[in-house]
Amino acid sequence: MNSPSAARLSVSARTALAERMRLADPAGPEGTLPPHATFRSSLGRQSLNGSWRFHWSPDLAGAPLGVEAEDFDDRDEASGFVDLEVPSSWPMHGHGAPAYTNVQFPFPVDQPNPPDENPVGDHRLRFDVDTSLPGFADAGERPAALLRFDGVDNAGEVWLNGTRLGTTRGSRLPHEFDVTGVLRPTDNVLVVRVAQFSATSYVEDQDMWWLPGIFRDVTLVPTPDGAIRDVRVRADWDGGGRLSVRVDAGLPVAVELPELDVRTEPGTTVEVAGAEPWSPESPTLYRLVVSTDLERVELPIGFRTVSVADSRILLNGRPVLLRGVNRHEHHPDLGRVIPPELVRHELELMKQFNVNAIRTSHYPPSPLLLELADELGFYVMDECDLETHGFIYAAWRRNPSDDPAWTDALVTRMRTMVSRDRNHPCVFSWSTGNEAGVGANLPAMAEAARELDDTRLIHYEGDWDSGWQDVYSRMYASPDYCEQVGLGTEASTEDPALDAHRRALPFVQCEYAHAMGNGPGGLTEYLDLFRAHDRLNGGFIWEWLEHGIRMERDGVSCFGYGGDFGEPVHDGVFVIDGLVTADRVPRPGLHDLKKVYAPLLVEVADDWSGVRVQNRQDVAGLTAFAFRWSVDADGEQLAGGDLAVGDVEPGSSVEAALPAEAAAADRPGAVLTVQAVLAADSSWAPAGHEIAWGQSVRPVAPAAPTGGVAPVVPSEPTGGVVELGPGRFDPATGELVALGPHAVTGPTLTLWRAPTDNDNGRGWEEDGSEGPIEADQWRRQGLDRLRVRVLSAAADGDAFAVRQRIGTATADHFCELELRWTSDGETLGLSAELTVDEAMGRWDGTWPRIGVELTLPGELDQVRWSGRGPGQAYPDTGQSQRWGTFRSDVDGLQIDYVRPQENGSRRASEVALTGADGHGIAVAGPEFGFAARPWSAETLTAADHTPDLVPDGAVHLTLDHRQHGVGTAACGPGVLPGYQLRPSRLTEEDRRFSFVFRVV
């Protein structure tokens, strides 16, 4: 006889199997209403966000039975239910764990079947209908309403009061259920079972954390008889406004634009006199009022027309340059849940840093983002929730993009996105998805979008024939390839007709300049090309935001990445790529991007007589900006004031004379800066916010080692050290051991840097193949373990000369370094010459740097330098750094990249490190790089997370003569040739360097 427990297990197993079968169905959602635009009605809406009861199960077989029943007691402690806020991503609250993959699926590629190890979250909510809302005030015992979910990851099954409503499929898409006849005035029980994986996981393989849950709003929307169901707005602009509105409602409808005194009827087209066009630079919105005797709907609309002519994207007839970013939705503590105030902060920050375009990678965003993009002014590429990248590991076999079983579901996804978002003027393009291979379902999605809305461009990157797209899109194309496209000399594709079609399309980089860790390098080259060639319409940086998850390591807070949460399959630190941290703090790359994205070019005349301003905006003049000038030297302003600059059309330039007092303040080392700032408060920044700047610097003769005046005092009379001016040296090694009263160790040659994420990347060749990993090459050459043999250390006339032979363990390649020290009695000069030739063996590839390292007392932690700052600058970065005099402490010089790596190098002609008393050591020379750290390069190299970096009580100073660029090889082109440091190509200037040390 079977026991009751065995019978229950059998029921559980059978139920789990049935649910698995539903989860393996590639069909779209079940029981949902047709999609429509998002709008707010005077009838109101009831938020069901808040505290729900929740139960987590590791798989379907272990999920509780009967949770959909009204009388299920989720308050019984034995039920295992706990409180959970909705919206939420349940792994962020201790239920299961986050898992990160980029391309690979974390389960077998057995489409459409999800894995049996499939965590389940059961959500339950008891609620009453809010009868204070106008739409429910007269509802009586049978409230009419629809139940809306804006985001459920991955697959939901929904019950209300024991009645099964249907399913959700499409995590970042809205789902609505008609609950009229099921909804009660009071004591309603809403149940949502969410499975982490389903068939749709195969089409939602985006580069991000797997984070299941009800992560967007849940809303109850009243729908009494006659309620407005949908509003479709078309607001074109061609020298004037043209408006057409369609309304789905059960009562007669009136349409008006109160600000423009326009009244019309649905289904008619009316010319709108006096309408101003919408653009990101002037996002003029008007209030459209759609009303019946029952309700009133207000929509902000903007008049604009998107078109293509001569391979250019046009807005209102004017060429567009997309200065864009890719934006994922992520929060370090909440996962996919983004508080509304944070969304606004993000977009304000983008505007402040000169970003004008957003690609919603790789799914439709929360509705709020589009509302704010309309208001603040952005071009938005709205991307469908589709990515099947993991099928690349199966040679794209059974890819849903080309599987007829998926056609209806994928087309439904596209129709839902377009229906939801087509009233937003910010949306200039629909994207069918990302990295989904090729196949018949993609053009079918495009056709469905065009049927619903033919006013926007269709984008997809993965099909390079571009036969059904309106733009030719590539990701991570090199500057060389971009130039070929701009010139029309890129290689032809196989089909001549398709190739001719593609060559007529605008070119867009949907992803470029991968911003991971220290980087991206080479931004200037891209923007110069975009501005030089009409066919190059700009692109979207990858990406806006790092996806770190806040965690503790050794009791210290830091950000975690793939593998930190026990997931067996993961892609490590690749999730940490962004222009801002997970907390939305700008990285150095964002500051550089602001400079190269600036909509104005400000150039100061060499003689300080005037300034030239080029308007690089798309549509607006210069009236929104005010201009200021200042002359600074040694950290103090010598002169300054406002500057009158005339207006000029986009693409043109204007010159303005600087006042005579600017040139009068001229002196060696002085810096003239001209700023363009906002003339008045805007919706995203206050008056005075800087948009662009230009500088001119008065040169200072570079410090050079002086001829010897002070004699070299041998070691015998000085207690075992060699003295030369303020310096003391070890007679055996030739190392400097003290400078005045300060103990010093070094300088020693360094050719190594703690590899950046880009140094650890393979880079992309033009044919799509991967290149070598530079950091691996450096390790194979032993650059991280140089060994020095002293050939000589002795007086040579008035100099102390040291010759070293430098090699690496296990290798037979060498270089030689000659250090020649001289002193005038007050300063200590160093002239260095590096010898690298074939007789000493072959050094392959690149070197990360040519520099020297010194160790200084830890109390010398106050830093002052003259040069470029206040931030870091590498050969192919640092565009945002301006000339001046800057101060920091050593801690403030560090950039806390999530995975520690080379960072914080500044450019200087002089740097001083002092204690609190102002005494210390200064170094000067022809422009050089310096980095001062509270830990060694070895510690920085070994660290995996920021808490691994523990100060050792010293200051580690690196002085760089040359550095290799940083590039974007983590995903994209490596270091461009002009920024490479190759030992086989060193010039005499590369091999020789000098510094002057003094006590301050």
mmCIF file of N, CA and C in Angstrom, residues 19 48 136 158 241 275 289 317 330 332 351 514 566 591 601 641 669 742 785 877 883 895 920 954 972 1000:
data_model
loop_
_atom_site.group_PDB
_atom_site.id
_atom_site.type_symbol
_atom_site.label_atom_id
_atom_site.label_comp_id
_atom_site.label_asym_id
_atom_site.label_seq_id
_atom_site.Cartn_x
_atom_site.Cartn_y
_atom_site.Cartn_z
ATOM 1 N N GLU A 19 4.259 21.122 -15.509
ATOM 2 C CA GLU A 19 4.764 22.490 -15.580
ATOM 3 C C GLU A 19 5.996 22.563 -16.469
ATOM 4 N N LEU A 48 0.177 47.487 -7.036
ATOM 5 C CA LEU A 48 0.219 46.300 -6.195
ATOM 6 C C LEU A 48 1.647 46.001 -5.733
ATOM 7 N N PHE A 136 -12.661 53.027 -9.934
ATOM 8 C CA PHE A 136 -13.260 51.967 -9.111
ATOM 9 C C PHE A 136 -14.369 52.497 -8.201
ATOM 10 N N VAL A 158 -0.043 32.899 -13.581
ATOM 11 C CA VAL A 158 -0.786 33.849 -12.760
ATOM 12 C C VAL A 158 -2.171 33.310 -12.442
ATOM 13 N N GLY A 241 4.119 71.266 -37.979
ATOM 14 C CA GLY A 241 3.624 70.048 -37.362
ATOM 15 C C GLY A 241 2.472 69.427 -38.128
ATOM 16 N N ALA A 275 3.792 74.805 -34.209
ATOM 17 C CA ALA A 275 4.478 73.730 -33.478
ATOM 18 C C ALA A 275 5.984 73.835 -33.671
ATOM 19 N N VAL A 289 -4.335 65.888 -25.168
ATOM 20 C CA VAL A 289 -5.443 65.498 -24.289
ATOM 21 C C VAL A 289 -6.449 64.693 -25.100
ATOM 22 N N GLY A 317 14.999 66.566 -41.160
ATOM 23 C CA GLY A 317 15.753 66.999 -42.334
ATOM 24 C C GLY A 317 17.203 67.335 -42.085
ATOM 25 N N HIS A 330 20.445 47.724 -14.144
ATOM 26 C CA HIS A 330 21.093 46.958 -13.074
ATOM 27 C C HIS A 330 21.255 47.843 -11.845
ATOM 28 N N PRO A 332 23.204 47.499 -7.863
ATOM 29 C CA PRO A 332 24.137 46.627 -7.133
ATOM 30 C C PRO A 332 23.519 45.918 -5.941
ATOM 31 N N LYS A 351 23.263 63.363 -19.883
ATOM 32 C CA LYS A 351 23.204 64.681 -20.517
ATOM 33 C C LYS A 351 24.384 65.552 -20.070
ATOM 34 N N HIS A 514 34.760 49.489 -26.135
ATOM 35 C CA HIS A 514 34.374 48.694 -24.968
ATOM 36 C C HIS A 514 35.017 49.265 -23.700
ATOM 37 N N GLY A 566 29.430 31.361 -6.380
ATOM 38 C CA GLY A 566 29.411 29.913 -6.413
ATOM 39 C C GLY A 566 28.892 29.300 -7.685
ATOM 40 N N HIS A 591 34.663 60.719 -18.257
ATOM 41 C CA HIS A 591 35.188 62.080 -18.386
ATOM 42 C C HIS A 591 35.831 62.282 -19.760
ATOM 43 N N LEU A 601 33.403 72.562 -30.279
ATOM 44 C CA LEU A 601 34.860 72.512 -30.275
ATOM 45 C C LEU A 601 35.370 73.909 -29.986
ATOM 46 N N GLY A 641 37.145 86.312 -17.035
ATOM 47 C CA GLY A 641 35.905 87.042 -17.229
ATOM 48 C C GLY A 641 35.004 86.335 -18.221
ATOM 49 N N GLY A 669 54.430 78.895 -18.065
ATOM 50 C CA GLY A 669 53.624 78.000 -17.258
ATOM 51 C C GLY A 669 52.177 78.399 -17.117
ATOM 52 N N HIS A 742 65.379 61.844 3.559
ATOM 53 C CA HIS A 742 64.335 60.875 3.239
ATOM 54 C C HIS A 742 64.936 59.586 2.685
ATOM 55 N N ARG A 785 59.059 39.823 -13.765
ATOM 56 C CA ARG A 785 60.085 39.280 -12.866
ATOM 57 C C ARG A 785 61.482 39.611 -13.396
ATOM 58 N N THR A 877 44.301 57.703 -23.824
ATOM 59 C CA THR A 877 43.194 58.214 -23.008
ATOM 60 C C THR A 877 43.622 59.548 -22.403
ATOM 61 N N TRP A 883 45.518 71.163 -18.529
ATOM 62 C CA TRP A 883 46.791 71.638 -17.978
ATOM 63 C C TRP A 883 46.533 72.495 -16.752
ATOM 64 N N ILE A 895 42.391 54.666 -8.618
ATOM 65 C CA ILE A 895 41.101 54.396 -9.255
ATOM 66 C C ILE A 895 40.697 52.992 -8.833
ATOM 67 N N GLY A 920 59.586 67.171 1.650
ATOM 68 C CA GLY A 920 59.596 65.896 0.950
ATOM 69 C C GLY A 920 60.532 65.921 -0.236
ATOM 70 N N ALA A 954 54.483 52.148 2.804
ATOM 71 C CA ALA A 954 55.384 52.926 1.960
ATOM 72 C C ALA A 954 54.590 53.586 0.840
ATOM 73 N N GLY A 972 37.096 43.997 -28.641
ATOM 74 C CA GLY A 972 37.247 44.967 -29.704
ATOM 75 C C GLY A 972 38.699 45.121 -30.093
ATOM 76 N N VAL A 1000 62.449 69.150 -0.956
ATOM 77 C CA VAL A 1000 61.598 70.333 -0.753
ATOM 78 C C VAL A 1000 61.133 70.383 0.693
#
